[in-house]
Amino acid sequence: MTYSSLLFIYGFLPVSLVIYWITPSKLKNISLLILSIVFCTVNSLRFLEFMVICTLINYLDGILIDRLRSRKIIPEIMLFTGITFNVIVFFMFRTDFLDIFKDRLKIPDTFFPVGVSFVTLTAISYITDIYRKCIRAETDIIKFSLYMMMFPAIIMRPVIRYNTFRRMLNDRKITVSEAGTGLKIFVKGLTEKVIAGDTMYMLYTAVRSVDIWEMSALNAWLGMTAYMLSLYFTLSGMADMGKGIGYCFGFRFPNCFNYPVFSNSIKDFYYNWNIQVVYWFRRYIARPLYEICGSRIYRKIIFIAVWCCIGMWYRFDINGLIFGGIIGLTVISERYIRKFRLLKITGIIYTYVITIICMVFLSGENINYSVNYLLVLLGGSKMFADSMTLYIFKYYIVFLLIFIYCTTSLFRNMIMRSGNDYIIKAIAVISPVVTILMLILCTALISYTGSSEFYLTGLQERSFFP
């Protein structure tokens, strides 16, 4: 069960809201935790076991670091133990290493804890902040369990620090207005995932179904553009759904995406793509290493290495490493290009080309396929267009143009700059109607296609989805 399943939309979510809203204030944390446990159990009993084990180990590790901070070496040992545990968890589920033990542990072949990468980053930030004396260890197991496994954030969570979560927990406001805003954000995310993300993934799979050397160059560009859009709308949609659910329960989660597509530089693109994750790597890996190495050359090497780590976080193989390395090298190169102010003229085109190259390595089955696909992009198949190109333009070009427009902030900026109160009021009146219509349309599409889970499954098979 994910946020885009009918069981969740029309079953679990409304029942959860009713239970949570009628629960007395003093018991709301317990109520939300029980609902989160039920959510994990519906997904899989193994998923619940995984989340409980991760929560308890990090909870105890944080307390030991805090209580024994006056002892020599012991806090460092506990920090190292906690980080090692979380890294091993990440490594086990993002590689084939777990397959060795699946029979002995009686773990189904289909089991994969979606969100494991976010869980490990969240846990590492918690125990590291305790070690740095930024926060005290949480002794309330219920509050800490909510931090680790609260269902509005469990699938595509913003990687927030514990002191930020604690403020949200203490200052949450549960009102009808907040719930209405949350449901609107949820439907917006659902629309992104079901209508835009799934449609673009269908186009991408259609292009990929052709043998690589029989693919025309234009089809290769269109297919990879579709992949980029499907990835963006799926991840952004899941994040918006989680954010909307959070609003309904009184939590205001920060944005994970801020219109990154078609920026005028790679730096702007990737610092607005999965914002909280990029910030985590800057705070917990890049900055500590910068403090040790003052040389500019070493800092540039560290910067590239950190982006390689981000690439490996997305996809734990050589393709992920190359994906991150391209971004790191490009961002450093842009510092010199900016001096000539070339990006103001060609920034969007340049960013699009580099992003497509990155997506080639992110989407490829292996390094060999990615290199061959890159050659086809450059005309290696000696075909510019073919009959499939006409088919794509006939059936998908309108969708492509609409979805490309939706990845930008042009509409929002146009409304804000207009300053016309009548337009703003008209949008406020129309918005609920559009939300209901989008919910009906998404429901129909999910019912028709099955469950809208195929994209998540495809990403899991390539150990990509966080």
Short mmCIF file of C-alpha atoms in Angstrom, two decimals:
data_model
loop_
_atom_site.label_atom_id
_atom_site.label_comp_id
_atom_site.label_asym_id
_atom_site.label_seq_id
_atom_site.Cartn_x
_atom_site.Cartn_y
_atom_site.Cartn_z
CA MET A 1 0.00 0.00 0.00
CA THR A 2 1.41 3.35 -1.09
CA TYR A 3 -0.09 6.85 -1.12
CA SER A 4 -1.34 6.37 -4.69
CA SER A 5 -3.32 3.16 -4.03
CA LEU A 6 -7.12 3.19 -3.79
CA LEU A 7 -6.92 1.28 -0.50
CA PHE A 8 -4.97 4.16 1.00
CA ILE A 9 -6.94 7.02 -0.59
CA TYR A 10 -10.45 5.77 0.18
CA GLY A 11 -9.76 3.43 3.07
CA PHE A 12 -6.77 4.02 5.30
CA LEU A 13 -6.47 7.82 4.99
CA PRO A 14 -10.08 8.84 5.81
CA VAL A 15 -10.33 6.28 8.64
CA SER A 16 -7.00 7.50 10.06
CA LEU A 17 -8.14 11.14 9.96
CA VAL A 18 -11.38 10.34 11.79
CA ILE A 19 -9.56 8.32 14.46
CA TYR A 20 -6.88 10.97 14.92
CA TRP A 21 -9.32 13.89 15.08
CA ILE A 22 -11.57 12.28 17.70
CA THR A 23 -8.61 11.21 19.84
CA PRO A 24 -7.98 13.46 22.90
CA SER A 25 -4.99 15.78 22.59
CA LYS A 26 -2.94 13.90 25.18
CA LEU A 27 -3.29 10.65 23.25
CA LYS A 28 -2.76 11.94 19.71
CA ASN A 29 0.90 10.85 19.59
CA ILE A 30 -0.05 7.32 20.60
CA SER A 31 -2.91 7.34 18.11
CA LEU A 32 -0.64 8.45 15.25
CA LEU A 33 1.97 5.85 16.19
CA ILE A 34 -0.62 3.05 16.20
CA LEU A 35 -1.86 4.20 12.79
CA SER A 36 1.73 4.19 11.51
CA ILE A 37 2.22 0.65 12.83
CA VAL A 38 -0.96 -0.44 11.04
CA PHE A 39 0.28 1.22 7.83
CA CYS A 40 3.57 -0.67 8.02
CA THR A 41 1.78 -3.94 8.81
CA VAL A 42 -0.57 -3.58 5.82
CA ASN A 43 2.46 -3.16 3.59
CA SER A 44 4.23 -6.16 5.09
CA LEU A 45 4.90 -7.65 8.50
CA ARG A 46 8.58 -7.76 7.55
CA PHE A 47 8.43 -4.03 6.84
CA LEU A 48 7.08 -3.42 10.35
CA GLU A 49 9.83 -5.60 11.84
CA PHE A 50 12.44 -3.67 9.86
CA MET A 51 11.14 -0.28 11.05
CA VAL A 52 10.86 -1.42 14.70
CA ILE A 53 14.43 -2.77 14.75
CA CYS A 54 15.86 0.40 13.16
CA THR A 55 13.89 2.59 15.56
CA LEU A 56 14.92 0.72 18.72
CA ILE A 57 18.61 0.46 17.84
CA ASN A 58 18.92 4.18 16.99
CA TYR A 59 16.85 5.14 20.05
CA LEU A 60 19.15 3.20 22.40
CA ASP A 61 22.29 4.35 20.60
CA GLY A 62 21.25 8.00 20.98
CA ILE A 63 20.60 7.58 24.70
CA LEU A 64 23.97 5.89 25.25
CA ILE A 65 25.83 8.64 23.37
CA ASP A 66 24.05 11.30 25.45
CA ARG A 67 24.40 9.57 28.84
CA LEU A 68 28.04 8.56 28.35
CA ARG A 69 29.29 11.74 26.69
CA SER A 70 31.59 12.46 29.68
CA ARG A 71 33.40 9.13 29.20
CA LYS A 72 36.46 8.91 26.98
CA ILE A 73 36.15 7.17 23.61
CA ILE A 74 32.78 5.53 24.47
CA PRO A 75 30.62 8.23 22.74
CA GLU A 76 32.83 7.92 19.65
CA ILE A 77 32.45 4.13 19.71
CA MET A 78 28.66 4.40 20.02
CA LEU A 79 28.51 6.97 17.21
CA PHE A 80 30.62 4.73 14.99
CA THR A 81 28.45 1.72 15.87
CA GLY A 82 25.23 3.60 15.06
CA ILE A 83 26.49 4.97 11.75
CA THR A 84 27.89 1.55 10.78
CA PHE A 85 24.56 -0.13 11.52
CA ASN A 86 22.63 2.33 9.35
CA VAL A 87 25.15 2.12 6.51
CA ILE A 88 24.95 -1.68 6.59
CA VAL A 89 21.14 -1.49 6.46
CA PHE A 90 21.39 0.79 3.44
CA PHE A 91 23.96 -1.47 1.80
CA MET A 92 21.96 -4.64 2.40
CA PHE A 93 18.76 -3.38 0.79
CA ARG A 94 20.33 -1.41 -2.04
CA THR A 95 22.48 -4.31 -3.30
CA ASP A 96 22.03 -8.04 -3.84
CA PHE A 97 23.81 -8.80 -0.56
CA LEU A 98 20.55 -9.59 1.26
CA ASP A 99 19.69 -12.33 -1.24
CA ILE A 100 22.25 -14.58 0.48
CA PHE A 101 20.22 -14.56 3.72
CA LYS A 102 16.67 -14.39 2.36
CA ASP A 103 16.08 -18.16 2.53
CA ARG A 104 17.46 -18.47 6.06
CA LEU A 105 15.49 -15.47 7.34
CA LYS A 106 12.40 -16.49 5.33
CA ILE A 107 12.22 -13.08 3.68
CA PRO A 108 10.07 -12.95 0.51
CA ASP A 109 11.91 -12.13 -2.72
CA THR A 110 9.53 -9.23 -3.32
CA PHE A 111 10.29 -7.58 0.04
CA PHE A 112 11.85 -4.14 -0.22
CA PRO A 113 11.41 -1.42 2.43
CA VAL A 114 10.55 1.61 0.30
CA GLY A 115 12.10 4.65 1.95
CA VAL A 116 15.07 2.78 3.45
CA SER A 117 17.50 5.44 2.17
CA PHE A 118 15.55 8.20 3.92
CA VAL A 119 15.37 6.14 7.12
CA THR A 120 19.14 5.71 7.24
CA LEU A 121 19.84 9.42 6.57
CA THR A 122 17.32 10.41 9.24
CA ALA A 123 18.85 8.07 11.82
CA ILE A 124 22.43 9.14 11.10
CA SER A 125 21.52 12.83 11.42
CA TYR A 126 19.86 12.13 14.80
CA ILE A 127 22.77 10.32 16.47
CA THR A 128 25.33 12.71 14.91
CA ASP A 129 23.50 15.77 16.29
CA ILE A 130 23.47 14.16 19.73
CA TYR A 131 27.21 13.53 19.53
CA ARG A 132 27.81 17.13 18.45
CA LYS A 133 25.69 18.33 21.42
CA CYS A 134 23.22 20.02 19.08
CA ILE A 135 20.35 18.17 20.76
CA ARG A 136 19.72 15.92 23.74
CA ALA A 137 18.66 12.34 23.19
CA GLU A 138 14.91 11.79 23.11
CA THR A 139 13.82 9.59 26.02
CA ASP A 140 10.18 9.41 24.95
CA ILE A 141 10.05 6.30 22.77
CA ILE A 142 6.70 7.32 21.29
CA LYS A 143 8.00 10.68 20.01
CA PHE A 144 11.15 9.11 18.62
CA SER A 145 9.16 6.33 16.96
CA LEU A 146 7.03 8.96 15.24
CA TYR A 147 10.21 10.65 14.02
CA MET A 148 11.37 7.39 12.45
CA MET A 149 8.17 5.76 11.21
CA MET A 150 5.30 8.27 11.06
CA PHE A 151 3.31 7.14 8.02
CA PRO A 152 2.80 10.59 6.39
CA ALA A 153 6.58 10.73 5.93
CA ILE A 154 7.68 7.11 5.75
CA ILE A 155 7.72 6.60 1.96
CA MET A 156 9.15 9.86 0.63
CA ARG A 157 10.10 11.79 3.73
CA PRO A 158 11.85 15.14 3.96
CA VAL A 159 15.12 14.44 5.78
CA ILE A 160 14.59 16.86 8.66
CA ARG A 161 16.65 17.11 11.84
CA TYR A 162 15.14 15.99 15.11
CA ASN A 163 14.99 19.46 16.68
CA THR A 164 12.92 20.60 13.67
CA PHE A 165 10.60 17.61 14.05
CA ARG A 166 10.28 18.25 17.79
CA ARG A 167 9.12 21.82 17.11
CA MET A 168 6.58 20.49 14.60
CA LEU A 169 5.35 17.98 17.16
CA ASN A 170 4.92 20.62 19.86
CA ASP A 171 3.52 23.41 17.66
CA ARG A 172 1.18 21.43 15.36
CA LYS A 173 -2.19 22.97 14.62
CA ILE A 174 -5.09 20.71 13.73
CA THR A 175 -7.82 22.76 12.05
CA VAL A 176 -10.33 22.27 9.25
CA SER A 177 -8.47 24.87 7.19
CA GLU A 178 -5.16 23.01 7.58
CA ALA A 179 -6.84 19.72 6.66
CA GLY A 180 -8.38 21.33 3.55
CA THR A 181 -4.99 22.66 2.49
CA GLY A 182 -3.45 19.27 3.13
CA LEU A 183 -6.00 17.42 1.02
CA LYS A 184 -5.48 19.88 -1.83
CA ILE A 185 -1.70 19.33 -1.68
CA PHE A 186 -2.29 15.57 -1.52
CA VAL A 187 -4.46 15.57 -4.65
CA LYS A 188 -1.88 17.78 -6.40
CA GLY A 189 0.80 15.20 -5.63
CA LEU A 190 -1.50 12.36 -6.67
CA THR A 191 -2.11 14.12 -9.99
CA GLU A 192 1.63 14.53 -10.52
CA LYS A 193 2.24 10.85 -9.85
CA VAL A 194 -0.73 9.23 -11.62
CA ILE A 195 -1.34 11.53 -14.59
CA ALA A 196 2.06 13.06 -15.34
CA GLY A 197 4.55 10.57 -13.91
CA ASP A 198 2.84 7.41 -15.16
CA THR A 199 2.08 8.87 -18.60
CA MET A 200 5.69 9.89 -19.14
CA TYR A 201 6.87 6.49 -17.91
CA MET A 202 4.66 4.84 -20.54
CA LEU A 203 6.36 6.95 -23.22
CA TYR A 204 9.79 6.07 -21.84
CA THR A 205 9.05 2.32 -21.80
CA ALA A 206 7.72 2.54 -25.36
CA VAL A 207 11.04 4.04 -26.50
CA ARG A 208 13.06 1.53 -24.45
CA SER A 209 11.18 -1.40 -26.02
CA VAL A 210 13.11 -0.80 -29.27
CA ASP A 211 16.55 -2.34 -29.68
CA ILE A 212 19.17 0.25 -28.80
CA TRP A 213 20.83 0.33 -32.24
CA GLU A 214 17.47 0.51 -34.03
CA MET A 215 16.50 3.63 -32.08
CA SER A 216 16.61 7.00 -33.84
CA ALA A 217 18.43 9.92 -32.23
CA LEU A 218 15.25 11.98 -31.84
CA ASN A 219 13.44 9.05 -30.19
CA ALA A 220 16.36 8.67 -27.78
CA TRP A 221 16.11 12.34 -26.77
CA LEU A 222 12.32 12.15 -26.40
CA GLY A 223 12.54 8.93 -24.40
CA MET A 224 15.11 10.29 -21.97
CA THR A 225 13.15 13.54 -21.62
CA ALA A 226 10.14 11.42 -20.73
CA TYR A 227 12.23 9.53 -18.17
CA MET A 228 13.41 12.76 -16.56
CA LEU A 229 9.83 14.07 -16.35
CA SER A 230 8.46 10.77 -15.05
CA LEU A 231 11.15 10.64 -12.37
CA TYR A 232 10.49 14.23 -11.34
CA PHE A 233 6.71 13.91 -11.23
CA THR A 234 6.87 10.59 -9.37
CA LEU A 235 9.29 11.74 -6.68
CA SER A 236 7.78 15.21 -6.39
CA GLY A 237 4.27 13.75 -6.41
CA MET A 238 5.04 11.27 -3.63
CA ALA A 239 6.69 14.07 -1.62
CA ASP A 240 3.65 16.34 -2.09
CA MET A 241 1.30 13.53 -1.07
CA GLY A 242 3.29 13.01 2.12
CA LYS A 243 3.36 16.76 2.73
CA GLY A 244 -0.40 16.99 2.23
CA ILE A 245 -1.06 14.11 4.64
CA GLY A 246 1.24 15.83 7.13
CA TYR A 247 -0.89 19.00 6.95
CA CYS A 248 -3.99 16.95 7.78
CA PHE A 249 -2.29 15.74 10.96
CA GLY A 250 -0.90 19.15 11.89
CA PHE A 251 2.66 18.83 10.53
CA ARG A 252 4.11 21.30 8.04
CA PHE A 253 6.87 19.47 6.22
CA PRO A 254 9.29 21.53 4.09
CA ASN A 255 9.35 21.32 0.29
CA CYS A 256 11.51 18.62 -1.26
CA PHE A 257 11.37 20.04 -4.81
CA ASN A 258 11.28 23.66 -5.94
CA TYR A 259 10.68 23.68 -9.72
CA PRO A 260 14.16 22.35 -10.60
CA VAL A 261 13.50 21.27 -14.19
CA PHE A 262 14.65 23.68 -16.93
CA SER A 263 16.78 25.84 -14.64
CA ASN A 264 19.54 27.92 -16.22
CA SER A 265 22.37 26.01 -14.53
CA ILE A 266 23.07 22.54 -13.16
CA LYS A 267 23.74 24.07 -9.75
CA ASP A 268 20.24 25.58 -9.65
CA PHE A 269 18.72 22.34 -10.96
CA TYR A 270 20.18 19.96 -8.40
CA TYR A 271 20.00 22.29 -5.42
CA ASN A 272 16.25 22.51 -6.04
CA TRP A 273 15.95 18.75 -6.64
CA ASN A 274 15.39 16.73 -3.47
CA ILE A 275 16.42 19.77 -1.43
CA GLN A 276 16.52 18.12 1.99
CA VAL A 277 18.71 15.24 0.78
CA VAL A 278 21.26 17.56 -0.85
CA TYR A 279 21.31 19.68 2.32
CA TRP A 280 21.93 16.55 4.43
CA PHE A 281 25.01 15.59 2.43
CA ARG A 282 26.32 19.17 2.61
CA ARG A 283 25.80 19.38 6.38
CA TYR A 284 26.97 15.96 7.51
CA ILE A 285 29.66 15.08 4.96
CA ALA A 286 30.89 18.10 2.98
CA ARG A 287 31.17 20.69 5.78
CA PRO A 288 33.09 18.49 8.27
CA LEU A 289 35.56 17.59 5.51
CA TYR A 290 35.88 21.25 4.46
CA GLU A 291 36.87 22.12 8.03
CA ILE A 292 39.71 19.60 7.86
CA CYS A 293 40.91 20.52 4.36
CA GLY A 294 41.43 24.23 3.77
CA SER A 295 42.98 23.92 0.31
CA ARG A 296 40.76 24.92 -2.60
CA ILE A 297 41.91 21.96 -4.67
CA TYR A 298 41.07 19.51 -1.90
CA ARG A 299 37.69 21.16 -1.37
CA LYS A 300 36.88 20.73 -5.05
CA ILE A 301 37.83 17.06 -4.83
CA ILE A 302 35.63 16.70 -1.72
CA PHE A 303 32.76 18.43 -3.51
CA ILE A 304 32.95 15.99 -6.42
CA ALA A 305 33.29 13.04 -4.02
CA VAL A 306 30.20 14.15 -2.08
CA TRP A 307 28.19 14.33 -5.29
CA CYS A 308 29.43 10.84 -6.15
CA CYS A 309 28.02 9.76 -2.76
CA ILE A 310 24.70 11.41 -3.60
CA GLY A 311 24.68 9.56 -6.91
CA MET A 312 25.38 6.29 -5.09
CA TRP A 313 22.56 7.09 -2.66
CA TYR A 314 20.19 7.26 -5.62
CA ARG A 315 21.59 4.18 -7.32
CA PHE A 316 24.19 1.99 -5.64
CA ASP A 317 26.34 0.97 -8.61
CA ILE A 318 28.81 2.38 -11.14
CA ASN A 319 26.00 4.19 -12.99
CA GLY A 320 25.06 6.06 -9.82
CA LEU A 321 28.71 6.96 -9.26
CA ILE A 322 29.04 8.39 -12.77
CA PHE A 323 25.71 10.21 -12.40
CA GLY A 324 26.92 12.00 -9.26
CA GLY A 325 30.39 12.60 -10.65
CA ILE A 326 29.02 14.36 -13.75
CA ILE A 327 26.99 16.71 -11.57
CA GLY A 328 29.94 17.50 -9.29
CA LEU A 329 32.31 18.20 -12.19
CA THR A 330 29.70 20.29 -14.01
CA VAL A 331 28.88 22.46 -10.99
CA ILE A 332 32.58 23.19 -10.44
CA SER A 333 33.02 24.01 -14.14
CA GLU A 334 30.09 26.41 -13.98
CA ARG A 335 32.01 28.60 -11.53
CA TYR A 336 34.39 29.46 -14.38
CA ILE A 337 31.70 29.63 -17.06
CA ARG A 338 29.68 32.15 -15.01
CA LYS A 339 32.50 34.67 -15.35
CA PHE A 340 31.71 34.96 -19.06
CA ARG A 341 27.93 35.23 -18.41
CA LEU A 342 27.24 32.58 -21.04
CA LEU A 343 24.60 30.80 -18.96
CA LYS A 344 22.24 33.77 -19.18
CA ILE A 345 21.93 33.15 -22.92
CA THR A 346 22.16 29.37 -23.22
CA GLY A 347 21.57 28.29 -19.60
CA ILE A 348 18.30 26.38 -20.05
CA ILE A 349 19.50 24.49 -23.15
CA TYR A 350 22.85 23.69 -21.54
CA THR A 351 21.17 22.47 -18.33
CA TYR A 352 18.74 20.33 -20.31
CA VAL A 353 21.55 18.62 -22.26
CA ILE A 354 23.66 17.90 -19.14
CA THR A 355 20.61 16.65 -17.25
CA ILE A 356 19.70 14.27 -20.07
CA ILE A 357 23.25 12.89 -20.05
CA CYS A 358 22.95 12.35 -16.28
CA MET A 359 19.60 10.60 -16.71
CA VAL A 360 21.12 8.25 -19.30
CA PHE A 361 23.36 6.80 -16.60
CA LEU A 362 20.66 6.90 -13.94
CA SER A 363 18.16 4.97 -16.06
CA GLY A 364 20.41 2.46 -17.81
CA GLU A 365 20.39 -1.21 -16.85
CA ASN A 366 24.19 -1.19 -16.74
CA ILE A 367 27.14 0.94 -17.80
CA ASN A 368 27.34 -0.73 -21.22
CA TYR A 369 23.72 0.07 -22.05
CA SER A 370 24.12 3.67 -20.84
CA VAL A 371 27.19 4.26 -23.01
CA ASN A 372 25.40 2.79 -26.05
CA TYR A 373 22.35 4.95 -25.36
CA LEU A 374 24.58 8.01 -25.12
CA LEU A 375 26.08 7.15 -28.51
CA VAL A 376 22.58 6.87 -29.99
CA LEU A 377 21.75 10.32 -28.58
CA LEU A 378 24.73 11.63 -30.56
CA GLY A 379 23.54 9.94 -33.76
CA GLY A 380 25.37 6.63 -33.43
CA SER A 381 22.47 4.67 -34.94
CA LYS A 382 22.66 6.88 -38.08
CA MET A 383 18.92 7.61 -37.89
CA PHE A 384 17.54 11.00 -36.97
CA ALA A 385 13.83 10.00 -36.92
CA ASP A 386 11.58 7.10 -37.92
CA SER A 387 7.94 5.98 -37.87
CA MET A 388 7.93 5.79 -34.05
CA THR A 389 8.88 9.48 -33.95
CA LEU A 390 5.68 10.34 -35.83
CA TYR A 391 3.71 8.16 -33.40
CA ILE A 392 5.22 9.93 -30.39
CA PHE A 393 4.52 13.37 -31.83
CA LYS A 394 0.97 12.37 -32.70
CA TYR A 395 -0.01 10.92 -29.32
CA TYR A 396 2.41 12.40 -26.78
CA ILE A 397 3.61 15.83 -27.90
CA VAL A 398 0.70 17.67 -26.25
CA PHE A 399 1.32 15.81 -22.99
CA LEU A 400 5.03 16.57 -23.20
CA LEU A 401 4.45 20.29 -23.68
CA ILE A 402 1.86 20.48 -20.87
CA PHE A 403 4.02 18.54 -18.43
CA ILE A 404 7.10 20.59 -19.29
CA TYR A 405 5.09 23.74 -18.54
CA CYS A 406 3.94 22.21 -15.24
CA THR A 407 7.54 21.68 -14.14
CA THR A 408 8.11 25.44 -14.19
CA SER A 409 6.84 28.20 -11.91
CA LEU A 410 5.58 30.31 -14.82
CA PHE A 411 1.88 30.02 -13.91
CA ARG A 412 2.45 30.76 -10.23
CA ASN A 413 4.69 33.75 -11.03
CA MET A 414 2.19 35.08 -13.58
CA ILE A 415 -0.61 35.07 -10.98
CA MET A 416 1.58 36.64 -8.29
CA ARG A 417 2.86 39.38 -10.59
CA SER A 418 -0.58 40.21 -11.97
CA GLY A 419 -1.72 41.59 -8.62
CA ASN A 420 -5.31 41.22 -9.81
CA ASP A 421 -7.58 40.43 -6.85
CA TYR A 422 -10.35 39.15 -9.12
CA ILE A 423 -8.04 36.53 -10.68
CA ILE A 424 -6.79 35.43 -7.26
CA LYS A 425 -10.36 35.14 -5.91
CA ALA A 426 -11.49 33.28 -9.04
CA ILE A 427 -8.66 30.76 -8.61
CA ALA A 428 -9.59 30.35 -4.93
CA VAL A 429 -13.18 29.53 -5.96
CA ILE A 430 -12.22 27.22 -8.83
CA SER A 431 -9.45 25.41 -6.93
CA PRO A 432 -11.73 23.06 -4.87
CA VAL A 433 -13.67 22.09 -8.00
CA VAL A 434 -10.46 21.35 -9.92
CA THR A 435 -9.17 19.34 -6.94
CA ILE A 436 -12.28 17.15 -6.90
CA LEU A 437 -12.15 16.65 -10.67
CA MET A 438 -8.47 15.66 -10.49
CA LEU A 439 -9.24 13.19 -7.69
CA ILE A 440 -12.00 11.60 -9.80
CA LEU A 441 -9.73 11.41 -12.85
CA CYS A 442 -6.85 9.89 -10.85
CA THR A 443 -9.23 7.35 -9.31
CA ALA A 444 -10.43 6.32 -12.76
CA LEU A 445 -6.86 5.96 -14.06
CA ILE A 446 -5.72 3.96 -11.03
CA SER A 447 -8.75 1.67 -11.39
CA TYR A 448 -8.04 1.20 -15.09
CA THR A 449 -4.29 0.53 -14.79
CA GLY A 450 -4.54 -1.55 -11.60
CA SER A 451 -2.78 0.26 -8.78
CA SER A 452 -0.28 2.72 -10.30
CA GLU A 453 2.51 0.80 -8.60
CA PHE A 454 4.41 -0.36 -11.71
CA TYR A 455 6.87 2.54 -11.71
CA LEU A 456 7.89 2.00 -8.08
CA THR A 457 8.37 -1.70 -8.82
CA GLY A 458 10.57 -0.96 -11.82
CA LEU A 459 12.76 1.35 -9.78
CA GLN A 460 13.07 -1.21 -6.97
CA GLU A 461 14.22 -3.88 -9.42
CA ARG A 462 17.15 -1.66 -10.39
CA SER A 463 17.78 -0.79 -6.71
CA PHE A 464 17.10 2.84 -7.54
CA PHE A 465 14.09 4.07 -5.62
CA PRO A 466 15.16 5.61 -2.28
#
